[in-house]
mmCIF file of C-alpha atoms in Angstrom:
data_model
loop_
_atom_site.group_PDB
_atom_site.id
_atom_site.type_symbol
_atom_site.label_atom_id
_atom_site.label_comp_id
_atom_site.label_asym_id
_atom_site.label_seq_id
_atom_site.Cartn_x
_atom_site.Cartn_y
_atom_site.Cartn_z
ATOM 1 C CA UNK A 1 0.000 0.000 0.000
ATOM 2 C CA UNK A 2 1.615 3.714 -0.890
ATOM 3 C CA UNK A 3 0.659 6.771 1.111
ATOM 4 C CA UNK A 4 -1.314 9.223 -0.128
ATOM 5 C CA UNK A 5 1.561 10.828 -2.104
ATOM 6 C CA UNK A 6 3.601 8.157 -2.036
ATOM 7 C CA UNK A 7 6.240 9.616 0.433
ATOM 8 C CA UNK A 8 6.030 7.450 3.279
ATOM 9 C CA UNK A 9 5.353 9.840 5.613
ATOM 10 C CA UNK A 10 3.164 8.794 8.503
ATOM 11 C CA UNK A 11 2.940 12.270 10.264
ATOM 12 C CA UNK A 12 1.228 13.424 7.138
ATOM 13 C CA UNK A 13 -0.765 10.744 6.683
ATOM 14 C CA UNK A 14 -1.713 11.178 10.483
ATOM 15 C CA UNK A 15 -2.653 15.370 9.946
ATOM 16 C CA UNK A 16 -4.841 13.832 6.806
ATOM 17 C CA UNK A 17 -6.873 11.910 8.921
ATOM 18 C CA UNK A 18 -7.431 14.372 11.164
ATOM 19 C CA UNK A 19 -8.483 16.722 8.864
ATOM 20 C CA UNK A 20 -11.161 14.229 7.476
ATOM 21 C CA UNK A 21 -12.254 12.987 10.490
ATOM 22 C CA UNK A 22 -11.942 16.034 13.203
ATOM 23 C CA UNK A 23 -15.637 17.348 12.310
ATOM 24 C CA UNK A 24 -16.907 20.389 11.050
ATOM 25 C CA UNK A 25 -17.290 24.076 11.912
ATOM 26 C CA UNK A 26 -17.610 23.877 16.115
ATOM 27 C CA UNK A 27 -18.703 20.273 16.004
ATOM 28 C CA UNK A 28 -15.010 18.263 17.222
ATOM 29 C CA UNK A 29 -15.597 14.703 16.200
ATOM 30 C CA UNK A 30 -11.739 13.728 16.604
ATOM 31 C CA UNK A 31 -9.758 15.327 19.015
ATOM 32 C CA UNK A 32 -5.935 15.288 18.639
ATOM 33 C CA UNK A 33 -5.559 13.998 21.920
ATOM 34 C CA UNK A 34 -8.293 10.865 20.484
ATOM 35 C CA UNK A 35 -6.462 10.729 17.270
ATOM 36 C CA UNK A 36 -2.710 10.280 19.166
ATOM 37 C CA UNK A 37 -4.171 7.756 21.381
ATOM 38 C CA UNK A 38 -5.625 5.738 18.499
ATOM 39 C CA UNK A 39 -2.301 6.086 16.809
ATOM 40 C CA UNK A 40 -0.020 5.325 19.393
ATOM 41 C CA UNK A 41 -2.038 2.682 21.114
ATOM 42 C CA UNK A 42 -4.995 1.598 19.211
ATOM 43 C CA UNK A 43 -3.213 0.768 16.249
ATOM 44 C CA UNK A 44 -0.702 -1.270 18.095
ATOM 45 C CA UNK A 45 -3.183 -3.010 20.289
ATOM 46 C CA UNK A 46 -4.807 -4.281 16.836
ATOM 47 C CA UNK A 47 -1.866 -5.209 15.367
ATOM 48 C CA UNK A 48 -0.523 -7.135 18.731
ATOM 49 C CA UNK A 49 -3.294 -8.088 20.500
ATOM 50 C CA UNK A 50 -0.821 -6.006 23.700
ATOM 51 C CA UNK A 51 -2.524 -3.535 25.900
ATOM 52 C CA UNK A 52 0.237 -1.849 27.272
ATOM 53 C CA UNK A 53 1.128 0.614 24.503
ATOM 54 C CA UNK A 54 1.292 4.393 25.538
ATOM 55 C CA UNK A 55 3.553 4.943 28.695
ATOM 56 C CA UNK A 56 7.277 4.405 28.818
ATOM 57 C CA UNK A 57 8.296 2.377 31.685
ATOM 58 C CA UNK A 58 9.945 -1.115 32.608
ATOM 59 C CA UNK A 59 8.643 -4.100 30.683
ATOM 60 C CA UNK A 60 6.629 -2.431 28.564
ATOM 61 C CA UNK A 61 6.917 -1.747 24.942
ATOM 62 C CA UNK A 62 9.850 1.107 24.275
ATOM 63 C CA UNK A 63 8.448 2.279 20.575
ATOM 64 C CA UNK A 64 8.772 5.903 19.928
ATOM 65 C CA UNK A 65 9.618 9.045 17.856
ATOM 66 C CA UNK A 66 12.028 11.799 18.626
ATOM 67 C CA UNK A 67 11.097 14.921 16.678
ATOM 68 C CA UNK A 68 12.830 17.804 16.696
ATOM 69 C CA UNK A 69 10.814 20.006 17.932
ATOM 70 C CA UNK A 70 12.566 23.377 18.535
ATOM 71 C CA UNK A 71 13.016 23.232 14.438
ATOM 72 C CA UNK A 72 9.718 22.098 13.838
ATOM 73 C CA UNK A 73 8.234 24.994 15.676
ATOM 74 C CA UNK A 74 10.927 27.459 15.778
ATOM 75 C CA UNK A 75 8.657 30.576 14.439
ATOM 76 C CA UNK A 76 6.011 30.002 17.386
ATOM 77 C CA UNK A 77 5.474 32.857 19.010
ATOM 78 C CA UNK A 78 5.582 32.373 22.995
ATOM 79 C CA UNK A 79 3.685 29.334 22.918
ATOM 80 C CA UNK A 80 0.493 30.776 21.017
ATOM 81 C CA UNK A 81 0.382 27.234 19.531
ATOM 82 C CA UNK A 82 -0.499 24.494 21.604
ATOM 83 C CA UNK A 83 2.421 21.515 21.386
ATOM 84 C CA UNK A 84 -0.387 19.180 19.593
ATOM 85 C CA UNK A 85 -1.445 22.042 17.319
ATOM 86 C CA UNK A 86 1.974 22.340 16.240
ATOM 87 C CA UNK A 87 2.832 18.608 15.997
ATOM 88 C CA UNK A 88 -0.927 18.680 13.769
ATOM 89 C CA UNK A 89 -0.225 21.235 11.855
ATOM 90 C CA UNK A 90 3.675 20.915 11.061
ATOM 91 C CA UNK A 91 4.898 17.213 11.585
ATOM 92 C CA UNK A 92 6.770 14.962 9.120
ATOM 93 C CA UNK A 93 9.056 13.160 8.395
ATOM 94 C CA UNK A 94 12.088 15.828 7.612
ATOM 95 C CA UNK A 95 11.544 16.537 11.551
ATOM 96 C CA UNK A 96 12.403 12.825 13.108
ATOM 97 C CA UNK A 97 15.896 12.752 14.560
ATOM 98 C CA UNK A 98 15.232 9.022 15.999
ATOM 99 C CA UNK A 99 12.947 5.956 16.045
ATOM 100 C CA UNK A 100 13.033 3.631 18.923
ATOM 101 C CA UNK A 101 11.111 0.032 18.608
ATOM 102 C CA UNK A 102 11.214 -2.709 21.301
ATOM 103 C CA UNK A 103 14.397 -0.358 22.921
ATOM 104 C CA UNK A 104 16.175 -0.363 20.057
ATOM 105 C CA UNK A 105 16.948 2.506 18.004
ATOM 106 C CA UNK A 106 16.186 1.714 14.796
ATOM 107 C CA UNK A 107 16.391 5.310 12.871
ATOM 108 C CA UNK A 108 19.233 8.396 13.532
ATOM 109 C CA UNK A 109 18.978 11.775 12.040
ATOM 110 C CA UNK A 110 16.643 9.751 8.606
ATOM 111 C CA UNK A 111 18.855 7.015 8.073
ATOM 112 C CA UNK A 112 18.434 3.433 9.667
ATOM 113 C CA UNK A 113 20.573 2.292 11.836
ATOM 114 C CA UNK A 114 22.442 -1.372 11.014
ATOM 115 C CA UNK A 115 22.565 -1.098 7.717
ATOM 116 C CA UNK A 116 24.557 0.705 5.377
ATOM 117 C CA UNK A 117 21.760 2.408 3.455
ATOM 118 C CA UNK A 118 23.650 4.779 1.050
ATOM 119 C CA UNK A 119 25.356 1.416 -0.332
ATOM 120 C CA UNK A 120 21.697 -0.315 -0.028
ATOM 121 C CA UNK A 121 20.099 2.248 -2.572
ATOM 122 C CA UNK A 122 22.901 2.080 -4.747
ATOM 123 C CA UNK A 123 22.989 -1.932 -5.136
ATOM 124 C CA UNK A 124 19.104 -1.631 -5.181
ATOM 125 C CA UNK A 125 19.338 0.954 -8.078
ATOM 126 C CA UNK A 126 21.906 -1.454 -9.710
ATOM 127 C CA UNK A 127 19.256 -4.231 -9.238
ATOM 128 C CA UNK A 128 16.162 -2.692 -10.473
ATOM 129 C CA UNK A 129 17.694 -0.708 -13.284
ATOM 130 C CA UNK A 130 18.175 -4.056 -15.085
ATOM 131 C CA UNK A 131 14.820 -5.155 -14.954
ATOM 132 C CA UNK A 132 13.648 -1.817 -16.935
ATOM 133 C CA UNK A 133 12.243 -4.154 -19.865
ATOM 134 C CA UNK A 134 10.264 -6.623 -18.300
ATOM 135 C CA UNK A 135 8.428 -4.388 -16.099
ATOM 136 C CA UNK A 136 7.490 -2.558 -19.092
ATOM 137 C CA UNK A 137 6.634 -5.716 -20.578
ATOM 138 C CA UNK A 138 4.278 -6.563 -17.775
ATOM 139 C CA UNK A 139 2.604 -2.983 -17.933
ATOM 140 C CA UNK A 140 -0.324 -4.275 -20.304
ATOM 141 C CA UNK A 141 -1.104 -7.377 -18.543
ATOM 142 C CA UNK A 142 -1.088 -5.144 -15.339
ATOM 143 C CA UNK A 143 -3.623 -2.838 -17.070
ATOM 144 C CA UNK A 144 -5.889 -5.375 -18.265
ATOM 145 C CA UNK A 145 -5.671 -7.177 -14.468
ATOM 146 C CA UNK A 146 -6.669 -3.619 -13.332
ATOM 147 C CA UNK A 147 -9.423 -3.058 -15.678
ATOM 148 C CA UNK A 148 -10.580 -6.534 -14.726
ATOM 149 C CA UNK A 149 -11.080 -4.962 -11.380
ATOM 150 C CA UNK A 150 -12.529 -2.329 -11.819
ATOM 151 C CA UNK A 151 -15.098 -3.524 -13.858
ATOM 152 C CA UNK A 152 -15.635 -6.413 -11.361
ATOM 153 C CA UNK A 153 -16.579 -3.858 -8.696
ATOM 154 C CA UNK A 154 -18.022 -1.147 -11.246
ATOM 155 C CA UNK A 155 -20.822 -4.242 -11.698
ATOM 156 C CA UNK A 156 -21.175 -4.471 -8.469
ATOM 157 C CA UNK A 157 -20.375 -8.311 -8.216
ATOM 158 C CA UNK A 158 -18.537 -7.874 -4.548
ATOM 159 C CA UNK A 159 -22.086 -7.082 -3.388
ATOM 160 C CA UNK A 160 -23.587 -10.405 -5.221
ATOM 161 C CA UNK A 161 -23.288 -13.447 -2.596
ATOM 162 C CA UNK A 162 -21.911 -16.731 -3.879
ATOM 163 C CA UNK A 163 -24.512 -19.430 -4.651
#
């Protein structure tokens, strides 16, 4: 699955579905505080099946971001924003100076940590650049499997139960 704009960025992603989902005019469907607790815990509880998402202390999960924050929000004006407003309003992925899963630290300043990713993308450049012709050999069987699709649900045949 690609993000919205296909840059992998989750904060984005995370300010989009606020935006859809927060309400309208005075009516506050979402709160931030509802929407970081269903993507901080929530999420992880459905993935896991673990309850104990949320709070960082002994034997409990250690997954986190580290934004930087004084960057992020560096033309705030004495705190007329609140910290979630900014974080709303201003997060992505540019801003995250460290990921920490399971107490492990898996991303530093953007790059992951264990690997050699500079010389990753190059040999995975190197890989895929010699596969140029078959993928656009594939691209008409692709379309017609799309098209299939499409047409499968344009008829309305997910709706139709099996005999």
């Amino acid at each position: 699955t690609l993000a919205l704009d296909d840059d992998d960025d989750a904060f984005r992603e995370l300010r989009l579905t606020y935006r859809l989902h927060a309400g309208t005019s005075f009516e506050e469907l979402l709160t931030p505080e509802r929407l970081f607790e269903a993507s901080m815990c929530t999420g992880a509880c459905a993935v896991t099946g673990r309850h104990d998402f949320g709070t960082i202390a002994p034997n409990r999960p250690a997954d986190f971001v580290v934004l930087d924050y004084a960057r992020m929000a560096d033309d705030v004006i004495d705190d007329s924003s609140g910290e979630l407003e900014v974080l709303l309003s201003r997060a992505t992925k540019d801003y995250v100076r460290s990921v920490v899963v399971d107490g492990r630290e898996v991303v530093r300043d953007g790059l992951p940590t264990g690997v050699d990713y500079p010389a990753l993308r190059r040999e995975l450049a190197a890989q895929v650049a010699g596969t140029g012709n078959e993928i656009k050999a594939f691209q008409p069987i692709l379309r017609r499997y799309q098209e299939a699709i499409r047409a499968y649900f344009r008829a309305g045949r997910h709706k139709q139960v099996a005999p």
